[in-house]
């Protein structure tokens, strides 16, 4: 079996009766990037903290590589590389020192720690800044130092809570490339608010809300919840929302009307109508973000 993380009926209730997780289940596999997406307060960080043995669940069971995270916590930690959302590097330590000392602290010898540090800094494009104090780095580069620390562990399981927060587009895409290379013989589970990131990286995605999974699958599988693979952007004049409603679901984003057609025939009918009214219309492919918004809105109705 290639199962790596298996969580069953995971629950977490904080003091005051706040339920962060309600029977959440998920399974990740080797050679896979698994993304968790959801709104603020959905339970993403709670899930990663439980899987990373930083937080005890109040219900359910989790096994990582066949080890129970409650009974075998020390053994589990040997297989984990973790980047928490709230962590920050020491401002006075140099980039090299962060990674090197972290690997030494995990029990590696000096020669191995040196080799792993060099490898990780090259992978994260930090080698040229290896002697820089992290206080001199941008917020995005500091985030890359934390990822380098997790990567240097060579752990079979990487848990990354919003790993590319603060990275500029070029650095973010470079990090995506690195993570795709790293998934060989590993299981990478990450949370993100970026649908672009999830769509670019994930082999499978769980959309969670209110502590529960409301959808799970590949990008293409999740897109099947939409009636067509296209959406229409219309100028906001010349036709009412009620008139448009007969063609599909109507939304309004950024001053533009967005229509998700009920079927293929509705696309042809609507395009002919709006052109006859001399309205502007664009037909674009749907995205993971469209799926996400549709499911979250439905869950909140």
mmCIF file of C-alpha atoms in Angstrom:
data_model
loop_
_atom_site.group_PDB
_atom_site.id
_atom_site.type_symbol
_atom_site.label_atom_id
_atom_site.label_comp_id
_atom_site.label_asym_id
_atom_site.label_seq_id
_atom_site.Cartn_x
_atom_site.Cartn_y
_atom_site.Cartn_z
ATOM 1 C CA UNK A 1 0.000 0.000 0.000
ATOM 2 C CA UNK A 2 1.143 3.546 -0.793
ATOM 3 C CA UNK A 3 -0.999 5.174 1.888
ATOM 4 C CA UNK A 4 1.002 7.672 3.918
ATOM 5 C CA UNK A 5 -1.430 9.766 5.979
ATOM 6 C CA UNK A 6 -4.756 8.241 6.955
ATOM 7 C CA UNK A 7 -7.089 10.404 9.066
ATOM 8 C CA UNK A 8 -10.488 9.036 10.092
ATOM 9 C CA UNK A 9 -13.340 11.020 11.655
ATOM 10 C CA UNK A 10 -10.937 13.683 12.895
ATOM 11 C CA UNK A 11 -12.459 16.088 15.398
ATOM 12 C CA UNK A 12 -11.164 19.025 17.387
ATOM 13 C CA UNK A 13 -13.131 21.087 19.888
ATOM 14 C CA UNK A 14 -11.411 24.048 21.519
ATOM 15 C CA UNK A 15 -12.234 25.557 24.883
ATOM 16 C CA UNK A 16 -15.560 27.298 24.788
ATOM 17 C CA UNK A 17 -17.072 24.572 22.625
ATOM 18 C CA UNK A 18 -15.709 25.831 19.306
ATOM 19 C CA UNK A 19 -15.640 22.901 16.868
ATOM 20 C CA UNK A 20 -12.747 23.367 14.463
ATOM 21 C CA UNK A 21 -13.024 19.887 12.924
ATOM 22 C CA UNK A 22 -16.104 17.681 12.656
ATOM 23 C CA UNK A 23 -15.416 14.162 11.431
ATOM 24 C CA UNK A 24 -12.795 15.100 8.853
ATOM 25 C CA UNK A 25 -11.284 12.248 6.876
ATOM 26 C CA UNK A 26 -8.458 12.232 4.358
ATOM 27 C CA UNK A 27 -5.844 9.912 2.901
ATOM 28 C CA UNK A 28 -2.604 10.904 1.174
ATOM 29 C CA UNK A 29 -0.312 8.696 -0.878
ATOM 30 C CA UNK A 30 3.362 8.481 -1.719
ATOM 31 C CA UNK A 31 4.507 10.499 -4.753
ATOM 32 C CA UNK A 32 1.592 12.892 -4.265
ATOM 33 C CA UNK A 33 0.944 16.548 -3.499
ATOM 34 C CA UNK A 34 -2.323 16.847 -1.602
ATOM 35 C CA UNK A 35 -3.777 20.340 -1.120
ATOM 36 C CA UNK A 36 -6.283 21.504 1.468
ATOM 37 C CA UNK A 37 -8.192 24.655 0.560
ATOM 38 C CA UNK A 38 -10.973 26.455 2.376
ATOM 39 C CA UNK A 39 -12.022 29.803 3.841
ATOM 40 C CA UNK A 40 -10.551 31.321 6.991
ATOM 41 C CA UNK A 41 -11.664 29.303 9.993
ATOM 42 C CA UNK A 42 -12.426 26.196 7.929
ATOM 43 C CA UNK A 43 -9.971 24.060 9.936
ATOM 44 C CA UNK A 44 -6.944 23.961 7.612
ATOM 45 C CA UNK A 45 -4.316 24.994 10.166
ATOM 46 C CA UNK A 46 -5.909 22.858 12.890
ATOM 47 C CA UNK A 47 -5.672 19.841 10.580
ATOM 48 C CA UNK A 48 -1.989 20.428 9.819
ATOM 49 C CA UNK A 49 -1.152 21.023 13.478
ATOM 50 C CA UNK A 50 -2.773 17.723 14.430
ATOM 51 C CA UNK A 51 -1.005 15.840 11.645
ATOM 52 C CA UNK A 52 2.258 17.499 12.692
ATOM 53 C CA UNK A 53 1.773 16.240 16.305
ATOM 54 C CA UNK A 54 1.592 19.821 17.620
ATOM 55 C CA UNK A 55 -2.045 19.502 18.669
ATOM 56 C CA UNK A 56 -4.061 16.622 20.066
ATOM 57 C CA UNK A 57 -7.398 15.812 18.410
ATOM 58 C CA UNK A 58 -10.485 15.378 20.553
ATOM 59 C CA UNK A 59 -11.872 12.645 18.292
ATOM 60 C CA UNK A 60 -10.793 10.320 15.525
ATOM 61 C CA UNK A 61 -7.607 8.534 14.574
ATOM 62 C CA UNK A 62 -4.572 9.409 12.462
ATOM 63 C CA UNK A 63 -1.848 7.108 11.195
ATOM 64 C CA UNK A 64 1.257 8.316 9.370
ATOM 65 C CA UNK A 65 3.254 5.588 7.637
ATOM 66 C CA UNK A 66 1.327 3.105 9.749
ATOM 67 C CA UNK A 67 2.242 4.822 13.030
ATOM 68 C CA UNK A 68 -0.449 6.128 15.370
ATOM 69 C CA UNK A 69 0.259 9.826 15.986
ATOM 70 C CA UNK A 70 -0.988 9.560 19.568
ATOM 71 C CA UNK A 71 0.799 6.366 20.596
ATOM 72 C CA UNK A 72 3.967 6.682 18.490
ATOM 73 C CA UNK A 73 4.476 10.447 18.506
ATOM 74 C CA UNK A 74 8.292 10.418 18.675
ATOM 75 C CA UNK A 75 8.572 7.869 15.883
ATOM 76 C CA UNK A 76 6.122 9.859 13.738
ATOM 77 C CA UNK A 77 8.130 13.064 14.137
ATOM 78 C CA UNK A 78 11.193 11.390 12.642
ATOM 79 C CA UNK A 79 9.303 11.120 9.356
ATOM 80 C CA UNK A 80 7.959 14.693 9.264
ATOM 81 C CA UNK A 81 9.219 17.958 7.812
ATOM 82 C CA UNK A 82 6.925 20.770 8.907
ATOM 83 C CA UNK A 83 6.511 24.453 7.990
ATOM 84 C CA UNK A 84 3.896 25.971 10.330
ATOM 85 C CA UNK A 85 1.973 29.030 9.168
ATOM 86 C CA UNK A 86 3.014 31.145 12.150
ATOM 87 C CA UNK A 87 6.717 30.244 12.292
ATOM 88 C CA UNK A 88 9.461 32.808 11.668
ATOM 89 C CA UNK A 89 13.241 32.357 11.463
ATOM 90 C CA UNK A 90 15.608 33.804 14.065
ATOM 91 C CA UNK A 91 16.579 37.267 12.756
ATOM 92 C CA UNK A 92 20.167 37.010 13.985
ATOM 93 C CA UNK A 93 21.065 33.620 12.543
ATOM 94 C CA UNK A 94 22.475 33.306 9.041
ATOM 95 C CA UNK A 95 20.556 31.387 6.415
ATOM 96 C CA UNK A 96 23.097 28.540 6.469
ATOM 97 C CA UNK A 97 22.968 28.299 10.259
ATOM 98 C CA UNK A 98 19.175 27.923 10.326
ATOM 99 C CA UNK A 99 19.211 24.847 8.169
ATOM 100 C CA UNK A 100 22.467 23.326 9.411
ATOM 101 C CA UNK A 101 21.676 23.600 13.140
ATOM 102 C CA UNK A 102 18.139 22.328 12.577
ATOM 103 C CA UNK A 103 19.445 19.187 10.907
ATOM 104 C CA UNK A 104 22.012 18.682 13.676
ATOM 105 C CA UNK A 105 19.197 19.014 16.231
ATOM 106 C CA UNK A 106 17.333 16.199 14.482
ATOM 107 C CA UNK A 107 20.259 13.876 15.183
ATOM 108 C CA UNK A 108 22.296 13.984 11.972
ATOM 109 C CA UNK A 109 26.097 14.102 12.066
ATOM 110 C CA UNK A 110 28.014 17.168 10.930
ATOM 111 C CA UNK A 111 28.965 15.795 7.523
ATOM 112 C CA UNK A 112 25.395 14.761 6.736
ATOM 113 C CA UNK A 113 24.002 18.064 8.038
ATOM 114 C CA UNK A 114 26.435 20.006 5.841
ATOM 115 C CA UNK A 115 25.481 17.980 2.764
ATOM 116 C CA UNK A 116 21.751 18.348 3.374
ATOM 117 C CA UNK A 117 22.028 22.070 4.076
ATOM 118 C CA UNK A 118 23.899 22.726 0.846
ATOM 119 C CA UNK A 119 21.407 20.628 -1.119
ATOM 120 C CA UNK A 120 18.372 22.394 0.383
ATOM 121 C CA UNK A 121 19.751 25.911 -0.107
ATOM 122 C CA UNK A 122 20.471 25.199 -3.759
ATOM 123 C CA UNK A 123 16.989 23.760 -4.222
ATOM 124 C CA UNK A 124 15.368 26.840 -2.703
ATOM 125 C CA UNK A 125 17.615 29.314 -4.607
ATOM 126 C CA UNK A 126 19.133 30.542 -1.340
ATOM 127 C CA UNK A 127 22.743 29.545 -1.869
ATOM 128 C CA UNK A 128 23.837 33.073 -2.804
ATOM 129 C CA UNK A 129 22.359 34.317 0.489
ATOM 130 C CA UNK A 130 23.698 31.526 2.707
ATOM 131 C CA UNK A 131 25.827 33.930 4.789
ATOM 132 C CA UNK A 132 23.114 36.588 5.164
ATOM 133 C CA UNK A 133 21.400 37.186 8.493
ATOM 134 C CA UNK A 134 17.697 36.541 8.025
ATOM 135 C CA UNK A 135 16.897 40.000 9.395
ATOM 136 C CA UNK A 136 18.261 41.367 6.105
ATOM 137 C CA UNK A 137 15.938 39.186 3.985
ATOM 138 C CA UNK A 138 12.523 39.988 2.607
ATOM 139 C CA UNK A 139 9.490 38.280 4.114
ATOM 140 C CA UNK A 140 9.242 35.979 1.110
ATOM 141 C CA UNK A 141 12.884 34.905 1.370
ATOM 142 C CA UNK A 142 12.478 34.203 5.076
ATOM 143 C CA UNK A 143 9.618 31.901 4.152
ATOM 144 C CA UNK A 144 11.924 30.099 1.746
ATOM 145 C CA UNK A 145 14.428 29.566 4.590
ATOM 146 C CA UNK A 146 11.715 27.758 6.562
ATOM 147 C CA UNK A 147 10.860 25.588 3.568
ATOM 148 C CA UNK A 148 14.567 24.811 3.119
ATOM 149 C CA UNK A 149 14.705 23.593 6.728
ATOM 150 C CA UNK A 150 11.846 21.173 6.078
ATOM 151 C CA UNK A 151 13.298 20.054 2.742
ATOM 152 C CA UNK A 152 16.714 19.386 4.303
ATOM 153 C CA UNK A 153 15.223 16.768 6.630
ATOM 154 C CA UNK A 154 14.621 14.506 3.602
ATOM 155 C CA UNK A 155 11.481 13.480 5.487
ATOM 156 C CA UNK A 156 9.019 11.173 3.753
ATOM 157 C CA UNK A 157 6.150 13.485 4.753
ATOM 158 C CA UNK A 158 6.175 17.268 4.299
ATOM 159 C CA UNK A 159 3.426 19.320 5.985
ATOM 160 C CA UNK A 160 3.368 22.871 4.659
ATOM 161 C CA UNK A 161 0.880 25.432 5.964
ATOM 162 C CA UNK A 162 0.545 28.147 3.284
ATOM 163 C CA UNK A 163 4.202 27.702 2.285
ATOM 164 C CA UNK A 164 4.379 30.408 -0.409
ATOM 165 C CA UNK A 165 2.746 33.233 1.549
ATOM 166 C CA UNK A 166 4.674 36.445 0.879
ATOM 167 C CA UNK A 167 6.613 35.127 -2.113
ATOM 168 C CA UNK A 168 6.625 37.163 -5.306
ATOM 169 C CA UNK A 169 5.247 35.433 -8.439
ATOM 170 C CA UNK A 170 8.664 34.360 -9.744
ATOM 171 C CA UNK A 171 9.778 32.926 -6.393
ATOM 172 C CA UNK A 172 6.397 31.271 -5.902
ATOM 173 C CA UNK A 173 6.574 29.459 -9.230
ATOM 174 C CA UNK A 174 10.146 28.433 -8.553
ATOM 175 C CA UNK A 175 8.994 26.953 -5.240
ATOM 176 C CA UNK A 176 6.205 25.089 -7.050
ATOM 177 C CA UNK A 177 8.773 23.537 -9.384
ATOM 178 C CA UNK A 178 10.860 22.466 -6.397
ATOM 179 C CA UNK A 179 7.896 20.893 -4.608
ATOM 180 C CA UNK A 180 6.916 18.916 -7.705
ATOM 181 C CA UNK A 181 10.463 17.536 -7.890
ATOM 182 C CA UNK A 182 10.422 16.721 -4.172
ATOM 183 C CA UNK A 183 7.225 14.675 -4.234
ATOM 184 C CA UNK A 184 9.065 11.637 -5.629
ATOM 185 C CA UNK A 185 9.032 9.006 -2.846
ATOM 186 C CA UNK A 186 7.334 11.531 -0.549
ATOM 187 C CA UNK A 187 3.874 12.664 0.411
ATOM 188 C CA UNK A 188 3.435 16.443 0.511
ATOM 189 C CA UNK A 189 0.372 17.903 2.174
ATOM 190 C CA UNK A 190 -0.079 21.655 2.034
ATOM 191 C CA UNK A 191 -2.762 24.207 2.762
ATOM 192 C CA UNK A 192 -3.229 27.280 0.639
ATOM 193 C CA UNK A 193 -5.619 30.152 -0.046
ATOM 194 C CA UNK A 194 -4.412 30.305 -3.637
ATOM 195 C CA UNK A 195 -6.590 28.391 -6.067
ATOM 196 C CA UNK A 196 -3.907 28.995 -8.703
ATOM 197 C CA UNK A 197 -1.383 27.274 -6.468
ATOM 198 C CA UNK A 198 -3.652 24.322 -5.770
ATOM 199 C CA UNK A 199 -4.508 23.948 -9.455
ATOM 200 C CA UNK A 200 -0.834 24.098 -10.450
ATOM 201 C CA UNK A 201 0.486 21.718 -7.797
ATOM 202 C CA UNK A 202 -2.097 19.314 -6.513
ATOM 203 C CA UNK A 203 -2.580 15.721 -7.545
ATOM 204 C CA UNK A 204 -5.695 15.821 -5.367
ATOM 205 C CA UNK A 205 -7.505 18.573 -3.500
ATOM 206 C CA UNK A 206 -9.794 18.610 -0.469
ATOM 207 C CA UNK A 207 -12.103 21.599 -0.136
ATOM 208 C CA UNK A 208 -13.053 21.951 3.513
ATOM 209 C CA UNK A 209 -15.528 24.229 5.241
ATOM 210 C CA UNK A 210 -16.806 24.369 8.803
ATOM 211 C CA UNK A 211 -14.397 21.597 9.787
ATOM 212 C CA UNK A 212 -15.639 19.103 7.206
ATOM 213 C CA UNK A 213 -14.612 18.001 3.734
ATOM 214 C CA UNK A 214 -17.216 19.144 1.188
ATOM 215 C CA UNK A 215 -15.387 17.955 -1.931
ATOM 216 C CA UNK A 216 -12.371 15.792 -2.757
ATOM 217 C CA UNK A 217 -10.709 14.883 -6.036
ATOM 218 C CA UNK A 218 -8.395 15.928 -8.827
ATOM 219 C CA UNK A 219 -8.869 19.333 -10.447
ATOM 220 C CA UNK A 220 -10.681 17.730 -13.370
ATOM 221 C CA UNK A 221 -12.891 15.673 -11.064
ATOM 222 C CA UNK A 222 -13.846 18.744 -9.033
ATOM 223 C CA UNK A 223 -14.690 20.689 -12.172
ATOM 224 C CA UNK A 224 -17.348 18.094 -12.947
ATOM 225 C CA UNK A 225 -19.594 19.789 -10.392
ATOM 226 C CA UNK A 226 -20.003 22.651 -12.879
ATOM 227 C CA UNK A 227 -22.462 22.050 -15.730
ATOM 228 C CA UNK A 228 -20.040 23.230 -18.444
ATOM 229 C CA UNK A 229 -16.322 23.897 -18.822
ATOM 230 C CA UNK A 230 -16.941 27.508 -19.835
ATOM 231 C CA UNK A 231 -18.105 30.719 -18.160
ATOM 232 C CA UNK A 232 -19.225 33.962 -19.780
ATOM 233 C CA UNK A 233 -18.182 37.493 -18.773
ATOM 234 C CA UNK A 234 -20.754 40.101 -19.828
ATOM 235 C CA UNK A 235 -20.798 43.886 -19.728
ATOM 236 C CA UNK A 236 -23.218 45.074 -17.059
ATOM 237 C CA UNK A 237 -25.808 46.698 -19.292
ATOM 238 C CA UNK A 238 -28.528 45.873 -21.791
ATOM 239 C CA UNK A 239 -29.941 42.808 -20.048
ATOM 240 C CA UNK A 240 -31.268 42.112 -16.570
ATOM 241 C CA UNK A 241 -30.085 39.435 -14.171
ATOM 242 C CA UNK A 242 -33.564 37.907 -14.307
ATOM 243 C CA UNK A 243 -33.280 37.566 -18.090
ATOM 244 C CA UNK A 244 -29.865 35.961 -17.731
ATOM 245 C CA UNK A 245 -31.053 33.567 -15.047
ATOM 246 C CA UNK A 246 -32.778 31.328 -17.580
ATOM 247 C CA UNK A 247 -29.356 30.496 -19.053
ATOM 248 C CA UNK A 248 -27.605 29.486 -15.849
ATOM 249 C CA UNK A 249 -26.215 30.752 -12.533
ATOM 250 C CA UNK A 250 -25.512 34.497 -12.480
ATOM 251 C CA UNK A 251 -22.884 36.197 -10.301
ATOM 252 C CA UNK A 252 -21.428 39.674 -10.187
ATOM 253 C CA UNK A 253 -17.680 40.116 -9.668
ATOM 254 C CA UNK A 254 -15.753 43.351 -10.008
ATOM 255 C CA UNK A 255 -18.482 45.151 -11.923
ATOM 256 C CA UNK A 256 -18.789 42.341 -14.470
ATOM 257 C CA UNK A 257 -21.588 39.826 -14.787
ATOM 258 C CA UNK A 258 -20.338 36.244 -14.745
ATOM 259 C CA UNK A 259 -22.661 33.526 -15.961
ATOM 260 C CA UNK A 260 -22.116 29.803 -15.544
ATOM 261 C CA UNK A 261 -24.252 28.267 -18.326
ATOM 262 C CA UNK A 262 -26.704 25.478 -17.537
ATOM 263 C CA UNK A 263 -25.454 23.514 -20.562
ATOM 264 C CA UNK A 264 -23.698 23.840 -23.933
ATOM 265 C CA UNK A 265 -26.858 24.941 -25.736
ATOM 266 C CA UNK A 266 -27.253 27.879 -23.341
ATOM 267 C CA UNK A 267 -23.841 29.210 -24.366
ATOM 268 C CA UNK A 268 -24.823 29.490 -28.039
ATOM 269 C CA UNK A 269 -28.214 31.025 -27.207
ATOM 270 C CA UNK A 270 -26.757 33.591 -24.828
ATOM 271 C CA UNK A 271 -23.874 34.625 -27.088
ATOM 272 C CA UNK A 272 -26.360 35.247 -29.917
ATOM 273 C CA UNK A 273 -28.567 37.297 -27.583
ATOM 274 C CA UNK A 274 -25.871 39.552 -26.159
ATOM 275 C CA UNK A 275 -24.326 40.168 -29.579
ATOM 276 C CA UNK A 276 -27.725 41.222 -30.899
ATOM 277 C CA UNK A 277 -27.842 43.767 -28.075
ATOM 278 C CA UNK A 278 -24.277 44.875 -28.928
ATOM 279 C CA UNK A 279 -23.015 43.863 -25.502
ATOM 280 C CA UNK A 280 -19.450 42.740 -24.871
ATOM 281 C CA UNK A 281 -19.075 39.042 -24.080
ATOM 282 C CA UNK A 282 -16.078 36.820 -23.353
ATOM 283 C CA UNK A 283 -16.165 33.035 -23.106
ATOM 284 C CA UNK A 284 -13.446 31.657 -20.804
ATOM 285 C CA UNK A 285 -12.650 28.242 -19.333
ATOM 286 C CA UNK A 286 -13.740 27.586 -15.770
ATOM 287 C CA UNK A 287 -11.108 27.253 -13.065
ATOM 288 C CA UNK A 288 -10.710 25.625 -9.683
ATOM 289 C CA UNK A 289 -11.645 28.980 -8.153
ATOM 290 C CA UNK A 290 -15.042 28.778 -9.862
ATOM 291 C CA UNK A 291 -15.598 25.340 -8.339
ATOM 292 C CA UNK A 292 -14.451 26.568 -4.932
ATOM 293 C CA UNK A 293 -16.754 29.611 -4.931
ATOM 294 C CA UNK A 294 -19.730 27.534 -6.107
ATOM 295 C CA UNK A 295 -19.255 24.909 -3.373
ATOM 296 C CA UNK A 296 -18.532 27.346 -0.547
ATOM 297 C CA UNK A 297 -21.512 29.530 -1.455
ATOM 298 C CA UNK A 298 -23.749 26.443 -1.554
ATOM 299 C CA UNK A 299 -22.423 25.310 1.826
ATOM 300 C CA UNK A 300 -23.277 28.719 3.332
ATOM 301 C CA UNK A 301 -26.795 28.948 1.874
#
